[in-house]
Amino acid sequence: MFHWIDLTVLWSKKNEYQQSFSSATPFKSLIIENFISHKKASELASIFPDMTWEGWNNRSHEHQYLKQSCTDVSLIPEPLRTLIYELNSGPFLNLLSEITGIKELLPDPNLIGGGLHMTRPGGTLTPHIDFHVVKGLSLYRRLNFLVYLNQEWESGNGGELELWNKKTDKIEKIVPPTLGTAVLFQTDDDSPHGFTNPVAGKNRQSIAMYYYTAQDADVYSGDGATYWRSDSAAKSPAGRTRLLLQRWLLFLARVCSSLSWRFHTLASLTSKRD
């Protein structure tokens, strides 16, 4: 029995969602407005912890400025905890598999990197490509699912999710984090995202869920690192030199990771033939 998610309605739109997801640009994604009804989303938003809550972990650094998160589901207050359980349930994962074509999806009960997210006014999130391999576990990250719980969010509040085109290094799609809106997108080496327009006037609140498979993707989809987009606005010669070196080191790291993946795949295929 689901209270926060209306699976009947979602399943009735499965074909529409499949088409939207598979044809989306700059990478496979789906935006579902009113994923949670306005009334229910308002109820959830009203109990979302404020910045004084002791359950927050400070995750702020230069690339995710003024961000706080909570990955401990035992600390997350009801009914937000129940919503997370519903998003990690078998019936919901079955729906995601149908929409995306990714079979045998697995939830993450530990909410690694996910759970409750809050960014305070002035905060930004540098566009980035997420980690693909879960360190210490034989799991591969395949999907991100975000649910926004922001009351009366307006354009002046900033914080719009940006989906970037990796080839052109430009924003191709913008998603306002409005109340009850959900965003699903494939997580791989071609899915840079973030928000560069600073949050203003109120906290930016969301629930982040990540889904995995025990088998790797058929194509190279990343490694265990998060790759942040370099800041191209450096003014000083020293800053430009540092950024140029950083780009080359990141490029070499990703090339090595890709070659390692290809070698491992080839070795696995050879051993199976033998």
PDB file of C-alpha atoms in Angstrom:
ATOM      1  CA  MET A   1       0.000   0.000   0.000  1.00  0.00           C
ATOM      2  CA  PHE A   2       1.482   3.317  -1.115  1.00  0.00           C
ATOM      3  CA  HIS A   3       0.490   6.617   0.408  1.00  0.00           C
ATOM      4  CA  TRP A   4       2.776   9.191  -1.218  1.00  0.00           C
ATOM      5  CA  ILE A   5       3.255   7.640  -4.653  1.00  0.00           C
ATOM      6  CA  ASP A   6       0.258   6.957  -6.924  1.00  0.00           C
ATOM      7  CA  LEU A   7       1.581   3.921  -8.795  1.00  0.00           C
ATOM      8  CA  THR A   8      -1.686   3.409 -10.673  1.00  0.00           C
ATOM      9  CA  VAL A   9      -1.411   6.814 -12.337  1.00  0.00           C
ATOM     10  CA  LEU A  10       2.312   6.376 -13.014  1.00  0.00           C
ATOM     11  CA  TRP A  11       1.814   2.972 -14.656  1.00  0.00           C
ATOM     12  CA  SER A  12      -0.975   4.389 -16.822  1.00  0.00           C
ATOM     13  CA  LYS A  13       1.583   6.809 -18.305  1.00  0.00           C
ATOM     14  CA  LYS A  14       4.341   4.213 -18.715  1.00  0.00           C
ATOM     15  CA  ASN A  15       4.429   4.349 -22.526  1.00  0.00           C
ATOM     16  CA  GLU A  16       4.534   8.133 -22.517  1.00  0.00           C
ATOM     17  CA  TYR A  17       7.349   8.102 -19.987  1.00  0.00           C
ATOM     18  CA  GLN A  18       9.304   5.499 -21.973  1.00  0.00           C
ATOM     19  CA  GLN A  19       9.189   7.640 -25.101  1.00  0.00           C
ATOM     20  CA  SER A  20      10.120  10.825 -23.265  1.00  0.00           C
ATOM     21  CA  PHE A  21      13.018   9.195 -21.448  1.00  0.00           C
ATOM     22  CA  SER A  22      14.561   7.470 -24.457  1.00  0.00           C
ATOM     23  CA  SER A  23      14.308  10.526 -26.746  1.00  0.00           C
ATOM     24  CA  ALA A  24      15.391  13.178 -24.246  1.00  0.00           C
ATOM     25  CA  THR A  25      18.406  15.397 -24.807  1.00  0.00           C
ATOM     26  CA  PRO A  26      21.187  16.078 -23.889  1.00  0.00           C
ATOM     27  CA  PHE A  27      20.959  12.628 -22.237  1.00  0.00           C
ATOM     28  CA  LYS A  28      18.212  10.204 -21.259  1.00  0.00           C
ATOM     29  CA  SER A  29      15.966  11.881 -18.707  1.00  0.00           C
ATOM     30  CA  LEU A  30      12.375  12.376 -17.646  1.00  0.00           C
ATOM     31  CA  ILE A  31      10.677  15.291 -15.868  1.00  0.00           C
ATOM     32  CA  ILE A  32       7.449  14.462 -14.022  1.00  0.00           C
ATOM     33  CA  GLU A  33       5.554  17.491 -12.773  1.00  0.00           C
ATOM     34  CA  ASN A  34       3.178  16.733  -9.887  1.00  0.00           C
ATOM     35  CA  PHE A  35       4.888  13.401  -9.278  1.00  0.00           C
ATOM     36  CA  ILE A  36       3.521  13.969  -5.792  1.00  0.00           C
ATOM     37  CA  SER A  37       0.237  15.870  -5.607  1.00  0.00           C
ATOM     38  CA  HIS A  38       0.392  19.469  -4.460  1.00  0.00           C
ATOM     39  CA  LYS A  39      -1.457  18.697  -1.230  1.00  0.00           C
ATOM     40  CA  LYS A  40       0.796  15.785  -0.264  1.00  0.00           C
ATOM     41  CA  ALA A  41       3.973  17.568  -1.387  1.00  0.00           C
ATOM     42  CA  SER A  42       3.014  20.568   0.739  1.00  0.00           C
ATOM     43  CA  GLU A  43       2.635  18.278   3.734  1.00  0.00           C
ATOM     44  CA  LEU A  44       6.079  16.784   3.118  1.00  0.00           C
ATOM     45  CA  ALA A  45       7.678  20.186   2.568  1.00  0.00           C
ATOM     46  CA  SER A  46       6.205  21.517   5.795  1.00  0.00           C
ATOM     47  CA  ILE A  47       8.062  18.959   7.904  1.00  0.00           C
ATOM     48  CA  PHE A  48      11.334  19.062   5.936  1.00  0.00           C
ATOM     49  CA  PRO A  49      14.070  19.772   8.515  1.00  0.00           C
ATOM     50  CA  ASP A  50      15.372  23.329   8.716  1.00  0.00           C
ATOM     51  CA  MET A  51      19.022  24.327   8.862  1.00  0.00           C
ATOM     52  CA  THR A  52      19.170  23.926  12.675  1.00  0.00           C
ATOM     53  CA  TRP A  53      18.353  20.196  12.546  1.00  0.00           C
ATOM     54  CA  GLU A  54      21.030  18.063  14.239  1.00  0.00           C
ATOM     55  CA  GLY A  55      20.673  15.291  11.643  1.00  0.00           C
ATOM     56  CA  TRP A  56      22.377  17.297   8.896  1.00  0.00           C
ATOM     57  CA  ASN A  57      25.900  16.550   7.705  1.00  0.00           C
ATOM     58  CA  ASN A  58      27.742  19.564   6.361  1.00  0.00           C
ATOM     59  CA  ARG A  59      28.682  18.680   2.759  1.00  0.00           C
ATOM     60  CA  SER A  60      29.709  22.178   1.727  1.00  0.00           C
ATOM     61  CA  HIS A  61      32.850  22.680  -0.343  1.00  0.00           C
ATOM     62  CA  GLU A  62      33.806  24.728  -3.394  1.00  0.00           C
ATOM     63  CA  HIS A  63      31.833  22.500  -5.777  1.00  0.00           C
ATOM     64  CA  GLN A  64      28.658  22.051  -3.686  1.00  0.00           C
ATOM     65  CA  TYR A  65      28.610  25.267  -1.752  1.00  0.00           C
ATOM     66  CA  LEU A  66      26.353  25.514   1.327  1.00  0.00           C
ATOM     67  CA  LYS A  67      24.990  21.991   0.908  1.00  0.00           C
ATOM     68  CA  GLN A  68      23.800  19.756   3.760  1.00  0.00           C
ATOM     69  CA  SER A  69      22.566  16.181   3.561  1.00  0.00           C
ATOM     70  CA  CYS A  70      21.308  13.275   5.644  1.00  0.00           C
ATOM     71  CA  THR A  71      21.868   9.700   4.486  1.00  0.00           C
ATOM     72  CA  ASP A  72      20.853   7.992   7.737  1.00  0.00           C
ATOM     73  CA  VAL A  73      17.281   6.841   7.152  1.00  0.00           C
ATOM     74  CA  SER A  74      16.827   6.193  10.887  1.00  0.00           C
ATOM     75  CA  LEU A  75      17.231   9.939  11.528  1.00  0.00           C
ATOM     76  CA  ILE A  76      14.964  11.115   8.720  1.00  0.00           C
ATOM     77  CA  PRO A  77      11.598  12.174  10.185  1.00  0.00           C
ATOM     78  CA  GLU A  78       8.272  10.732   9.174  1.00  0.00           C
ATOM     79  CA  PRO A  79       6.633  10.904   6.707  1.00  0.00           C
ATOM     80  CA  LEU A  80       9.748  11.645   4.622  1.00  0.00           C
ATOM     81  CA  ARG A  81      11.144   8.275   5.731  1.00  0.00           C
ATOM     82  CA  THR A  82       8.074   6.463   4.401  1.00  0.00           C
ATOM     83  CA  LEU A  83       8.408   8.222   1.044  1.00  0.00           C
ATOM     84  CA  ILE A  84      12.017   7.003   0.810  1.00  0.00           C
ATOM     85  CA  TYR A  85      10.872   3.451   1.557  1.00  0.00           C
ATOM     86  CA  GLU A  86       8.307   3.731  -1.234  1.00  0.00           C
ATOM     87  CA  LEU A  87      10.951   5.024  -3.659  1.00  0.00           C
ATOM     88  CA  ASN A  88      13.174   2.049  -2.739  1.00  0.00           C
ATOM     89  CA  SER A  89      10.373  -0.520  -3.046  1.00  0.00           C
ATOM     90  CA  GLY A  90      10.171  -3.365  -5.543  1.00  0.00           C
ATOM     91  CA  PRO A  91       7.012  -2.113  -7.313  1.00  0.00           C
ATOM     92  CA  PHE A  92       8.561   1.330  -7.920  1.00  0.00           C
ATOM     93  CA  LEU A  93      11.836  -0.181  -9.155  1.00  0.00           C
ATOM     94  CA  ASN A  94       9.841  -2.358 -11.556  1.00  0.00           C
ATOM     95  CA  LEU A  95       8.265   0.790 -12.974  1.00  0.00           C
ATOM     96  CA  LEU A  96      11.675   2.458 -13.370  1.00  0.00           C
ATOM     97  CA  SER A  97      12.963  -0.628 -15.197  1.00  0.00           C
ATOM     98  CA  GLU A  98      10.043  -0.453 -17.611  1.00  0.00           C
ATOM     99  CA  ILE A  99      10.572   3.248 -18.256  1.00  0.00           C
ATOM    100  CA  THR A 100      14.336   3.094 -18.719  1.00  0.00           C
ATOM    101  CA  GLY A 101      14.877  -0.403 -20.104  1.00  0.00           C
ATOM    102  CA  ILE A 102      17.439  -1.099 -17.359  1.00  0.00           C
ATOM    103  CA  LYS A 103      16.625  -4.482 -15.880  1.00  0.00           C
ATOM    104  CA  GLU A 104      17.272  -5.826 -12.384  1.00  0.00           C
ATOM    105  CA  LEU A 105      17.579  -2.450 -10.706  1.00  0.00           C
ATOM    106  CA  LEU A 106      18.643  -2.439  -7.079  1.00  0.00           C
ATOM    107  CA  PRO A 107      17.880   0.138  -4.369  1.00  0.00           C
ATOM    108  CA  ASP A 108      20.404   1.565  -1.947  1.00  0.00           C
ATOM    109  CA  PRO A 109      19.211   1.164   1.661  1.00  0.00           C
ATOM    110  CA  ASN A 110      22.324   3.048   2.821  1.00  0.00           C
ATOM    111  CA  LEU A 111      21.453   6.090   0.667  1.00  0.00           C
ATOM    112  CA  ILE A 112      25.100   6.594  -0.345  1.00  0.00           C
ATOM    113  CA  GLY A 113      25.270  10.234  -1.392  1.00  0.00           C
ATOM    114  CA  GLY A 114      21.466  10.444  -1.440  1.00  0.00           C
ATOM    115  CA  GLY A 115      18.698  10.947   1.138  1.00  0.00           C
ATOM    116  CA  LEU A 116      17.701  14.451   2.182  1.00  0.00           C
ATOM    117  CA  HIS A 117      19.499  17.328   0.459  1.00  0.00           C
ATOM    118  CA  MET A 118      19.319  20.993   1.365  1.00  0.00           C
ATOM    119  CA  THR A 119      21.233  23.929  -0.110  1.00  0.00           C
ATOM    120  CA  ARG A 120      21.099  27.225   1.730  1.00  0.00           C
ATOM    121  CA  PRO A 121      20.727  30.660   0.065  1.00  0.00           C
ATOM    122  CA  GLY A 122      23.846  31.523  -1.894  1.00  0.00           C
ATOM    123  CA  GLY A 123      24.619  27.869  -2.596  1.00  0.00           C
ATOM    124  CA  THR A 124      25.495  26.372  -5.971  1.00  0.00           C
ATOM    125  CA  LEU A 125      26.339  22.940  -7.380  1.00  0.00           C
ATOM    126  CA  THR A 126      29.125  22.773  -9.936  1.00  0.00           C
ATOM    127  CA  PRO A 127      28.075  20.766 -13.005  1.00  0.00           C
ATOM    128  CA  HIS A 128      29.509  17.273 -12.645  1.00  0.00           C
ATOM    129  CA  ILE A 129      29.382  13.641 -13.696  1.00  0.00           C
ATOM    130  CA  ASP A 130      28.533  11.324 -10.796  1.00  0.00           C
ATOM    131  CA  PHE A 131      30.497   8.321  -9.627  1.00  0.00           C
ATOM    132  CA  HIS A 132      29.497   5.106 -11.386  1.00  0.00           C
ATOM    133  CA  VAL A 133      31.207   2.417  -9.299  1.00  0.00           C
ATOM    134  CA  VAL A 134      30.318   2.079  -5.622  1.00  0.00           C
ATOM    135  CA  LYS A 135      33.583   1.767  -3.736  1.00  0.00           C
ATOM    136  CA  GLY A 136      33.708  -1.376  -1.632  1.00  0.00           C
ATOM    137  CA  LEU A 137      30.631  -2.914  -3.278  1.00  0.00           C
ATOM    138  CA  SER A 138      30.079  -4.713  -6.583  1.00  0.00           C
ATOM    139  CA  LEU A 139      27.383  -2.257  -7.659  1.00  0.00           C
ATOM    140  CA  TYR A 140      27.121   0.140 -10.576  1.00  0.00           C
ATOM    141  CA  ARG A 141      25.130   3.370 -10.404  1.00  0.00           C
ATOM    142  CA  ARG A 142      22.638   3.646 -13.255  1.00  0.00           C
ATOM    143  CA  LEU A 143      19.889   6.127 -12.371  1.00  0.00           C
ATOM    144  CA  ASN A 144      19.326   9.303 -10.352  1.00  0.00           C
ATOM    145  CA  PHE A 145      15.860  10.200  -9.107  1.00  0.00           C
ATOM    146  CA  LEU A 146      15.223  13.603  -7.516  1.00  0.00           C
ATOM    147  CA  VAL A 147      12.038  14.848  -5.838  1.00  0.00           C
ATOM    148  CA  TYR A 148      11.766  18.561  -5.067  1.00  0.00           C
ATOM    149  CA  LEU A 149       9.909  19.780  -1.978  1.00  0.00           C
ATOM    150  CA  ASN A 150      10.040  23.580  -2.280  1.00  0.00           C
ATOM    151  CA  GLN A 151       6.971  25.635  -1.468  1.00  0.00           C
ATOM    152  CA  GLU A 152       6.153  28.552  -3.820  1.00  0.00           C
ATOM    153  CA  TRP A 153       9.453  28.348  -5.691  1.00  0.00           C
ATOM    154  CA  GLU A 154       9.841  31.213  -8.165  1.00  0.00           C
ATOM    155  CA  SER A 155      12.407  32.052 -10.854  1.00  0.00           C
ATOM    156  CA  GLY A 156      14.035  34.572  -8.530  1.00  0.00           C
ATOM    157  CA  ASN A 157      14.871  31.769  -6.093  1.00  0.00           C
ATOM    158  CA  GLY A 158      17.441  30.310  -8.523  1.00  0.00           C
ATOM    159  CA  GLY A 159      18.721  26.766  -8.018  1.00  0.00           C
ATOM    160  CA  GLU A 160      17.349  25.435 -11.302  1.00  0.00           C
ATOM    161  CA  LEU A 161      18.699  21.982 -12.208  1.00  0.00           C
ATOM    162  CA  GLU A 162      20.823  22.241 -15.352  1.00  0.00           C
ATOM    163  CA  LEU A 163      21.352  19.331 -17.732  1.00  0.00           C
ATOM    164  CA  TRP A 164      24.529  19.977 -19.697  1.00  0.00           C
ATOM    165  CA  ASN A 165      25.569  18.779 -23.139  1.00  0.00           C
ATOM    166  CA  LYS A 166      28.974  17.203 -22.598  1.00  0.00           C
ATOM    167  CA  LYS A 167      30.117  17.710 -26.196  1.00  0.00           C
ATOM    168  CA  THR A 168      29.261  21.420 -26.412  1.00  0.00           C
ATOM    169  CA  ASP A 169      29.881  22.168 -22.703  1.00  0.00           C
ATOM    170  CA  LYS A 170      26.631  24.136 -22.586  1.00  0.00           C
ATOM    171  CA  ILE A 171      23.344  23.964 -20.686  1.00  0.00           C
ATOM    172  CA  GLU A 172      20.685  22.286 -22.813  1.00  0.00           C
ATOM    173  CA  LYS A 173      17.796  21.861 -20.381  1.00  0.00           C
ATOM    174  CA  ILE A 174      16.727  23.690 -17.210  1.00  0.00           C
ATOM    175  CA  VAL A 175      14.363  22.251 -14.593  1.00  0.00           C
ATOM    176  CA  PRO A 176      12.952  24.521 -11.857  1.00  0.00           C
ATOM    177  CA  PRO A 177      12.897  22.690  -8.480  1.00  0.00           C
ATOM    178  CA  THR A 178       9.182  23.278  -7.967  1.00  0.00           C
ATOM    179  CA  LEU A 179       7.017  21.554  -5.383  1.00  0.00           C
ATOM    180  CA  GLY A 180       6.302  17.905  -6.208  1.00  0.00           C
ATOM    181  CA  THR A 181       8.395  17.810  -9.402  1.00  0.00           C
ATOM    182  CA  ALA A 182      10.547  14.704  -9.959  1.00  0.00           C
ATOM    183  CA  VAL A 183      13.487  14.239 -12.311  1.00  0.00           C
ATOM    184  CA  LEU A 184      14.789  10.860 -13.468  1.00  0.00           C
ATOM    185  CA  PHE A 185      17.979  10.592 -15.498  1.00  0.00           C
ATOM    186  CA  GLN A 186      20.509   8.010 -16.553  1.00  0.00           C
ATOM    187  CA  THR A 187      23.777   8.300 -14.636  1.00  0.00           C
ATOM    188  CA  ASP A 188      26.829   7.733 -16.790  1.00  0.00           C
ATOM    189  CA  ASP A 189      29.867   9.413 -18.318  1.00  0.00           C
ATOM    190  CA  ASP A 190      27.642  11.561 -20.564  1.00  0.00           C
ATOM    191  CA  SER A 191      25.282  13.092 -17.994  1.00  0.00           C
ATOM    192  CA  PRO A 192      26.759  16.299 -16.507  1.00  0.00           C
ATOM    193  CA  HIS A 193      24.315  18.180 -14.268  1.00  0.00           C
ATOM    194  CA  GLY A 194      24.252  20.761 -11.481  1.00  0.00           C
ATOM    195  CA  PHE A 195      23.007  24.293 -10.794  1.00  0.00           C
ATOM    196  CA  THR A 196      25.110  27.405 -11.309  1.00  0.00           C
ATOM    197  CA  ASN A 197      22.361  29.961 -10.586  1.00  0.00           C
ATOM    198  CA  PRO A 198      22.730  30.523  -6.806  1.00  0.00           C
ATOM    199  CA  VAL A 199      19.850  29.681  -4.502  1.00  0.00           C
ATOM    200  CA  ALA A 200      18.181  32.846  -3.198  1.00  0.00           C
ATOM    201  CA  GLY A 201      15.615  33.716  -0.542  1.00  0.00           C
ATOM    202  CA  LYS A 202      14.948  30.248   0.876  1.00  0.00           C
ATOM    203  CA  ASN A 203      16.440  26.783   1.245  1.00  0.00           C
ATOM    204  CA  ARG A 204      16.444  24.412  -1.741  1.00  0.00           C
ATOM    205  CA  GLN A 205      14.991  21.092  -0.512  1.00  0.00           C
ATOM    206  CA  SER A 206      15.010  17.700  -2.230  1.00  0.00           C
ATOM    207  CA  ILE A 207      15.127  13.949  -1.816  1.00  0.00           C
ATOM    208  CA  ALA A 208      17.796  12.177  -3.889  1.00  0.00           C
ATOM    209  CA  MET A 209      17.579   8.471  -4.715  1.00  0.00           C
ATOM    210  CA  TYR A 210      20.154   6.475  -6.673  1.00  0.00           C
ATOM    211  CA  TYR A 211      19.595   3.075  -8.280  1.00  0.00           C
ATOM    212  CA  TYR A 212      22.121   0.397  -9.176  1.00  0.00           C
ATOM    213  CA  THR A 213      22.689  -2.891 -10.979  1.00  0.00           C
ATOM    214  CA  ALA A 214      24.953  -5.789 -10.051  1.00  0.00           C
ATOM    215  CA  GLN A 215      26.165  -5.940 -13.669  1.00  0.00           C
ATOM    216  CA  ASP A 216      28.050  -3.090 -15.310  1.00  0.00           C
ATOM    217  CA  ALA A 217      26.582  -1.156 -18.233  1.00  0.00           C
ATOM    218  CA  ASP A 218      27.287  -2.317 -21.787  1.00  0.00           C
ATOM    219  CA  VAL A 219      29.311   0.834 -22.503  1.00  0.00           C
ATOM    220  CA  TYR A 220      31.836   2.738 -20.431  1.00  0.00           C
ATOM    221  CA  SER A 221      29.867   4.745 -17.880  1.00  0.00           C
ATOM    222  CA  GLY A 222      32.476   6.134 -15.491  1.00  0.00           C
ATOM    223  CA  ASP A 223      34.460   5.010 -12.469  1.00  0.00           C
ATOM    224  CA  GLY A 224      34.416   5.591  -8.712  1.00  0.00           C
ATOM    225  CA  ALA A 225      35.134   9.323  -8.916  1.00  0.00           C
ATOM    226  CA  THR A 226      32.916  12.385  -9.302  1.00  0.00           C
ATOM    227  CA  TYR A 227      34.175  14.613 -12.118  1.00  0.00           C
ATOM    228  CA  TRP A 228      33.513  18.326 -11.598  1.00  0.00           C
ATOM    229  CA  ARG A 229      33.405  20.748 -14.507  1.00  0.00           C
ATOM    230  CA  SER A 230      36.418  23.067 -14.474  1.00  0.00           C
ATOM    231  CA  ASP A 231      35.825  26.749 -13.847  1.00  0.00           C
ATOM    232  CA  SER A 232      36.663  28.439 -17.158  1.00  0.00           C
ATOM    233  CA  ALA A 233      36.492  31.918 -15.667  1.00  0.00           C
ATOM    234  CA  ALA A 234      39.935  31.969 -14.030  1.00  0.00           C
ATOM    235  CA  LYS A 235      41.507  35.390 -14.400  1.00  0.00           C
ATOM    236  CA  SER A 236      45.096  34.989 -13.208  1.00  0.00           C
ATOM    237  CA  PRO A 237      47.872  33.234 -15.174  1.00  0.00           C
ATOM    238  CA  ALA A 238      48.469  30.948 -12.190  1.00  0.00           C
ATOM    239  CA  GLY A 239      44.768  30.089 -12.072  1.00  0.00           C
ATOM    240  CA  ARG A 240      44.665  29.339 -15.783  1.00  0.00           C
ATOM    241  CA  THR A 241      47.762  27.136 -15.490  1.00  0.00           C
ATOM    242  CA  ARG A 242      46.257  25.250 -12.555  1.00  0.00           C
ATOM    243  CA  LEU A 243      42.986  24.681 -14.408  1.00  0.00           C
ATOM    244  CA  LEU A 244      44.778  23.566 -17.572  1.00  0.00           C
ATOM    245  CA  LEU A 245      46.793  21.047 -15.544  1.00  0.00           C
ATOM    246  CA  GLN A 246      43.639  19.912 -13.769  1.00  0.00           C
ATOM    247  CA  ARG A 247      41.866  19.326 -17.098  1.00  0.00           C
ATOM    248  CA  TRP A 248      44.750  17.268 -18.447  1.00  0.00           C
ATOM    249  CA  LEU A 249      45.012  15.172 -15.281  1.00  0.00           C
ATOM    250  CA  LEU A 250      41.256  14.527 -15.281  1.00  0.00           C
ATOM    251  CA  PHE A 251      41.413  13.641 -18.966  1.00  0.00           C
ATOM    252  CA  LEU A 252      44.240  11.179 -18.372  1.00  0.00           C
ATOM    253  CA  ALA A 253      42.445   9.671 -15.374  1.00  0.00           C
ATOM    254  CA  ARG A 254      39.290   9.105 -17.401  1.00  0.00           C
ATOM    255  CA  VAL A 255      41.242   7.646 -20.334  1.00  0.00           C
ATOM    256  CA  CYS A 256      42.991   5.217 -17.987  1.00  0.00           C
ATOM    257  CA  SER A 257      39.672   4.297 -16.373  1.00  0.00           C
ATOM    258  CA  SER A 258      38.049   3.729 -19.782  1.00  0.00           C
ATOM    259  CA  LEU A 259      40.960   1.562 -20.992  1.00  0.00           C
ATOM    260  CA  SER A 260      40.852  -0.431 -17.760  1.00  0.00           C
ATOM    261  CA  TRP A 261      37.123  -1.038 -18.250  1.00  0.00           C
ATOM    262  CA  ARG A 262      37.632  -2.164 -21.836  1.00  0.00           C
ATOM    263  CA  PHE A 263      40.480  -4.516 -20.831  1.00  0.00           C
ATOM    264  CA  HIS A 264      38.391  -6.013 -18.027  1.00  0.00           C
ATOM    265  CA  THR A 265      35.435  -6.526 -20.400  1.00  0.00           C
ATOM    266  CA  LEU A 266      37.622  -8.146 -23.043  1.00  0.00           C
ATOM    267  CA  ALA A 267      39.263 -10.405 -20.449  1.00  0.00           C
ATOM    268  CA  SER A 268      35.847 -11.486 -19.149  1.00  0.00           C
ATOM    269  CA  LEU A 269      34.629 -12.337 -22.664  1.00  0.00           C
ATOM    270  CA  THR A 270      37.816 -14.277 -23.402  1.00  0.00           C
ATOM    271  CA  SER A 271      37.557 -16.299 -20.189  1.00  0.00           C
ATOM    272  CA  LYS A 272      33.942 -17.175 -20.975  1.00  0.00           C
ATOM    273  CA  ARG A 273      34.924 -18.480 -24.432  1.00  0.00           C
ATOM    274  CA  ASP A 274      37.712 -20.554 -22.920  1.00  0.00           C
TER     275      ASP A 274
END
